[in-house]
Each structure stands twice: as C-alpha cells, then as structure tokens.
Short mmCIF file of C-alpha atoms in Angstrom, two decimals:
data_model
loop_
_atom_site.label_atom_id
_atom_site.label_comp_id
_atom_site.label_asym_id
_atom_site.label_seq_id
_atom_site.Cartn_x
_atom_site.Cartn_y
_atom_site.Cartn_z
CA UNK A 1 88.71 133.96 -79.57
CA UNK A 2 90.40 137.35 -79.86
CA UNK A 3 88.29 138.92 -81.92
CA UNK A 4 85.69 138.36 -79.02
CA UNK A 5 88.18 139.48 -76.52
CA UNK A 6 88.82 142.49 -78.11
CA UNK A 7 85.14 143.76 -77.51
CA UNK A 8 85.23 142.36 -73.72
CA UNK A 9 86.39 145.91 -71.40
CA UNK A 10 88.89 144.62 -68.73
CA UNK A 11 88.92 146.40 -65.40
CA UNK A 12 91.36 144.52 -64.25
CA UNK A 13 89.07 143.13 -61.42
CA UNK A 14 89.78 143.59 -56.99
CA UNK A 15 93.42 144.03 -58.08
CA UNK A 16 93.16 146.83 -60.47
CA UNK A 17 95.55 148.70 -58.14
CA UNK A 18 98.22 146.49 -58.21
CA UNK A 19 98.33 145.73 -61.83
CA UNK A 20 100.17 147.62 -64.09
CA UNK A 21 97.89 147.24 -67.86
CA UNK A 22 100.25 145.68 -70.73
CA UNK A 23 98.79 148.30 -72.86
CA UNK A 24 100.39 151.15 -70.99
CA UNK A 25 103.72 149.23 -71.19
CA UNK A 26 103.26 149.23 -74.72
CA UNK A 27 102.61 152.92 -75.12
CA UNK A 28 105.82 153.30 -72.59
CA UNK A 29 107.95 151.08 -74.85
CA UNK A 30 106.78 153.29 -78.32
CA UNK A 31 107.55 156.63 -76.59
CA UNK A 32 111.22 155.42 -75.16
CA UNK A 33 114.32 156.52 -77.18
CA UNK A 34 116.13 153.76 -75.29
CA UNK A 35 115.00 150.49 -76.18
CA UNK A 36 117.25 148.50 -74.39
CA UNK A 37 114.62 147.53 -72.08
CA UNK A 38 111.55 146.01 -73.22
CA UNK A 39 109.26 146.63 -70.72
CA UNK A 40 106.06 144.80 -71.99
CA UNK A 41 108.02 141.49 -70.98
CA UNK A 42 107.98 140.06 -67.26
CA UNK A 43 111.32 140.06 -65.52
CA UNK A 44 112.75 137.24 -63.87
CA UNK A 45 115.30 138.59 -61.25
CA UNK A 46 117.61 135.35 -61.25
CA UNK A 47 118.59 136.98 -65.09
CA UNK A 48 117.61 140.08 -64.21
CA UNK A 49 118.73 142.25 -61.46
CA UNK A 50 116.13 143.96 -59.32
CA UNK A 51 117.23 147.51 -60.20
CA UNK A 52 115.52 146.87 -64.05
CA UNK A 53 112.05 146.03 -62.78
CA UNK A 54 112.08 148.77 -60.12
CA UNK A 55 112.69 151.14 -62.95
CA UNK A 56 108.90 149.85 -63.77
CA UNK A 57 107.93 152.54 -60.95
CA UNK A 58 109.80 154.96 -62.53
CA UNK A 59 106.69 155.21 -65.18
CA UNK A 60 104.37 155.35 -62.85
CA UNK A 61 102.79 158.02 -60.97
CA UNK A 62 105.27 159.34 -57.88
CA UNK A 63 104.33 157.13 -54.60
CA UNK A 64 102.38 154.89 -56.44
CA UNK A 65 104.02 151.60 -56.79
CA UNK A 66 104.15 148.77 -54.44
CA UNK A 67 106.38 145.83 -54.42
CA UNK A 68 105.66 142.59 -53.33
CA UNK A 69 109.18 140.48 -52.87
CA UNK A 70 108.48 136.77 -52.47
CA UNK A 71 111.59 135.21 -50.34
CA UNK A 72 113.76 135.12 -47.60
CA UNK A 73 115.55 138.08 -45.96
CA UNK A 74 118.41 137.75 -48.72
CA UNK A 75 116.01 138.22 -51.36
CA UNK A 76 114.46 141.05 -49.43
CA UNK A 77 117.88 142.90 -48.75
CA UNK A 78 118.69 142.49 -52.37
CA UNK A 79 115.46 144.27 -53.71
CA UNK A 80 116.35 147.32 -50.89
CA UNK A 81 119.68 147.58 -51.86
CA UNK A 82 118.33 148.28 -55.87
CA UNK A 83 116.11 150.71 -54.00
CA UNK A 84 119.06 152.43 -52.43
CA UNK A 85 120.28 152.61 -56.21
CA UNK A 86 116.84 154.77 -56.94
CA UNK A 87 117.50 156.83 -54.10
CA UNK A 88 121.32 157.64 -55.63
CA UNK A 89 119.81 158.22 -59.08
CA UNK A 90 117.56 160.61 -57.72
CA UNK A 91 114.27 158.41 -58.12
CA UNK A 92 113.08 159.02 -54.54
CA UNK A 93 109.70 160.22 -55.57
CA UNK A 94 109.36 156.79 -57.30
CA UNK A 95 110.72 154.40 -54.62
CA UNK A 96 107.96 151.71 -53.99
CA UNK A 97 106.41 150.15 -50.91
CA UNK A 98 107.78 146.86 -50.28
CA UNK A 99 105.54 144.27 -49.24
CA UNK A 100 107.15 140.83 -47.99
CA UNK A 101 106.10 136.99 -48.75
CA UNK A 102 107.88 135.08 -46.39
CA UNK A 103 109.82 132.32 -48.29
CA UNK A 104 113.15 131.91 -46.83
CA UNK A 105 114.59 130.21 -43.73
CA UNK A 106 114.67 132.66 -40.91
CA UNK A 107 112.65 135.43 -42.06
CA UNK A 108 113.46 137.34 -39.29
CA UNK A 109 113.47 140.82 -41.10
CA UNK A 110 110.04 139.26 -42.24
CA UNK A 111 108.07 138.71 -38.71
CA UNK A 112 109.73 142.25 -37.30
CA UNK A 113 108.13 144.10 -39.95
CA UNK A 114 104.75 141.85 -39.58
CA UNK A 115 104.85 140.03 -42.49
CA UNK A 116 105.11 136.68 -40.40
CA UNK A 117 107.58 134.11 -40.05
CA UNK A 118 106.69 131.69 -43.34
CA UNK A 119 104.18 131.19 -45.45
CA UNK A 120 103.20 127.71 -46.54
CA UNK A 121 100.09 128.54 -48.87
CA UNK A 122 97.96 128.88 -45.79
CA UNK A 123 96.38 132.17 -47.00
CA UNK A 124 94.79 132.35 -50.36
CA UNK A 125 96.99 133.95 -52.82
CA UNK A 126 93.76 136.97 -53.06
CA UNK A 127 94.01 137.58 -49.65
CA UNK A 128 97.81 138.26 -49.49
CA UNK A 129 97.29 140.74 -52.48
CA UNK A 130 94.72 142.60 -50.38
CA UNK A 131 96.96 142.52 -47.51
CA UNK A 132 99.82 144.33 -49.72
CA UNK A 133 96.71 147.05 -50.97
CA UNK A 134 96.03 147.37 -46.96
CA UNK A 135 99.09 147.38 -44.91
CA UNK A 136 100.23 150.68 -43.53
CA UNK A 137 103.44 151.63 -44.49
CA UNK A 138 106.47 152.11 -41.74
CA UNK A 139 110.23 153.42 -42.25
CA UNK A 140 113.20 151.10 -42.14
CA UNK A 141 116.50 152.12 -41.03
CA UNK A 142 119.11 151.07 -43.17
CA UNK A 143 122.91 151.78 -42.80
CA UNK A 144 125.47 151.41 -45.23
CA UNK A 145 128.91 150.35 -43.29
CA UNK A 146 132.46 150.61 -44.60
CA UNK A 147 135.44 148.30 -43.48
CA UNK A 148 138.74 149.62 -44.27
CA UNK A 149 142.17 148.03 -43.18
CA UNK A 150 144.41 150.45 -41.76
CA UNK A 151 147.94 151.02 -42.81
CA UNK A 152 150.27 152.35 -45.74
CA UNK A 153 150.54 149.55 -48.32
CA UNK A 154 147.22 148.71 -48.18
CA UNK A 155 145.85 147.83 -51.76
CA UNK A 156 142.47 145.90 -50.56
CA UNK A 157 139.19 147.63 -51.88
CA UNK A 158 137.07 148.58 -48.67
CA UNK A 159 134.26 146.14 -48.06
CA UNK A 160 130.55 148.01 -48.35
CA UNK A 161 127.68 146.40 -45.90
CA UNK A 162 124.29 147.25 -45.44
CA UNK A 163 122.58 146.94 -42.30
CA UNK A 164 119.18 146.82 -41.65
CA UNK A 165 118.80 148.04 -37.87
CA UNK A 166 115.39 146.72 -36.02
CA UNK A 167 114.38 145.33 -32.71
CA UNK A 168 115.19 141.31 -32.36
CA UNK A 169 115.59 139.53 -29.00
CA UNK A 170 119.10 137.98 -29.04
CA UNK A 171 118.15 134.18 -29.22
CA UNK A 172 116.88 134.42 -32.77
CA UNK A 173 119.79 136.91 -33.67
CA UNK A 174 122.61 134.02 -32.73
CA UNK A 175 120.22 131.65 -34.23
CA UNK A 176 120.40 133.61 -37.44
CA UNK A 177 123.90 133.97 -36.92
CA UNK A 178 125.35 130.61 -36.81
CA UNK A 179 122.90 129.51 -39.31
CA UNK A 180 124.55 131.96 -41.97
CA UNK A 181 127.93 130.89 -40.69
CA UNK A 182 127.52 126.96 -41.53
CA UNK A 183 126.09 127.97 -44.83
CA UNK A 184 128.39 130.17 -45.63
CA UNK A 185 130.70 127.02 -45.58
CA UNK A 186 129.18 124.45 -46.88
CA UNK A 187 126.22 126.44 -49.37
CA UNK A 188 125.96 122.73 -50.84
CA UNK A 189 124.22 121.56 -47.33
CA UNK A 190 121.31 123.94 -47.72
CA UNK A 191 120.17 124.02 -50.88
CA UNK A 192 116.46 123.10 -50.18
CA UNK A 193 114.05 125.17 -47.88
CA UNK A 194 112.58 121.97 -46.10
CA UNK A 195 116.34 121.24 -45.03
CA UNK A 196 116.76 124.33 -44.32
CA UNK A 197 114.75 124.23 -41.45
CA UNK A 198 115.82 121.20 -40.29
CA UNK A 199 119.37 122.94 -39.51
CA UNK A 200 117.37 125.50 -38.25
CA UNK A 201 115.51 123.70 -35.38
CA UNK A 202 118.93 121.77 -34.58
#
C-alpha cells in the first residue's frame, strides 16, 4: 500500500491552505540545531502549552498562518496570551489569525467577534474550515492590568491580568460574571459542558 502511495501526488485537496505538509516539517526538523522540539508530531495543548505549537508559524511564511482554537473563551484567552509571548519575543511578523470554534459555556468573546454562541456539529466540519480561509480579519484590544498592594512591608508578587476589551450589553456580562464566580468555588459542579449550561440558564 505505500509503495502505491508513494507514486499518488497529494495536493492536499480544498484545504491546501490550511495544511501545513508533514514533509516540510520534516525538512524543518533536519535543518534545526535545536531538537528539543519535534515538530513532525501533533501537539496536544493539555501537555503542551500553546506557545510550542504557535512557534509552528514561526516556519512559515510572515502573515501566513491561521489558527483555529476549538473551546470556550478560557481556551481562547489562553492561546492569545501565548500570542502576546510572540509579540515579546519579537515574532510579530509571524503572529497568526485566530479563528474561534465555539465550545465552551458562555462564549461570549466568541459571538462578539462573530464566531457564534456554540456549535453543536450543526455545520459540516468542511464548511467551518472554509469559513476560517474566508473570514476577514479584525483587531482585538487587549490590556494587560497590574494589581499591586500599597504599602512598605509588602512582600506579595503583583497579580498580572489580561483583559480583552469589546462591546457586551450588561445582562450577559453579570451573567458571565456570577457564572465564573460559582465555579470558581465549587470547579467540581461544572465539570461537563451539558451542565454547564444548565447553571447557565438558571
């Protein structure tokens, strides 16, 4: 069977644009000095922090690369915040597009940006791709925010947020609120989407 694969040419079909061909990973992964990273390999960000795939786009032409993150606004905050990293390394010319499948509870962050509020596997998986080749792409404002306690004898490190500032009507914004404030104490209560949004209607 490989033997006759080997003489088959692979264009890499509709989605030749968003595919990035293991043989060039290959070639990447013979010319690195580094080999701490084995690029020809898939990365799975629960053992893998974003940052390491996104260095993927560093290999790539500049402005090339687009990113499609499947999950909630966490999941999507996490993946901009490695993208921050890029910008602090000096990788701007390499920072992807981010693209967003809307997997989490609120997905607020989600709908603003038009990505929609869930998805449920009512669009073939084809058409989404050819969404993410499509969609125009627009700037985010992001702000990173610094609390400090004031006084003489203070040895706490500062706390470091980042904001991401868009337009929300306030319903959905205390909605998202108090949602994140009853997981935050009990995280054991939401571990499933479907219950998830149970809490969320209530």
């Amino acid at each position: 069977m490989r033997s006759s694969l080997k003489n088959e040419t692979c264009d890499f079909g509709e989605f030749r644009n968003l595919i990035i061909p293991p043989s060039y990973l290959t070639s990447i992964n013979q010319m690195r000095k580094d080999k701490k990273t084995d690029y020809a390999m898939v990365f799975d960000v629960t053992k893998t922090p974003p940052i390491k795939a996104l260095q993927l786009c560093t290999l790539l032409p500049y402005h090339s690369a687009r990113v499609l993150v499947c999950g909630g606004d966490g999941t999507v905050g996490w993946v901009l915040d490695a993208i921050d990293e890029m910008k602090i390394k000096g990788q701007e010319k390499y920072i992807p597009q981010v693209a967003v499948l809307p997997l989490g509870t609120g997905n607020d962050l989600s709908n603003t940006l038009g990505w929609g509020t869930s998805y449920t596997g009512e669009i073939p998986v084809a058409q989404v791709l050819r969404n993410v080749m499509e969609a125009d792409g627009i700037k985010l404002d992001r702000w990173k925010v610094q609390v400090t306690n004031k006084g003489y004898y203070n040895l706490r490190k500062p706390k470091e947020f980042t904001m991401n500032n868009y337009f929300s009507v306030g319903p959905d914004a205390l909605m998202a609120l108090n949602f994140h404030a009853h997981r935050e104490k009990a995280p054991s209560l939401f571990s499933s989407r479907i219950l998830n949004k149970v809490c969320w209607i209530k």
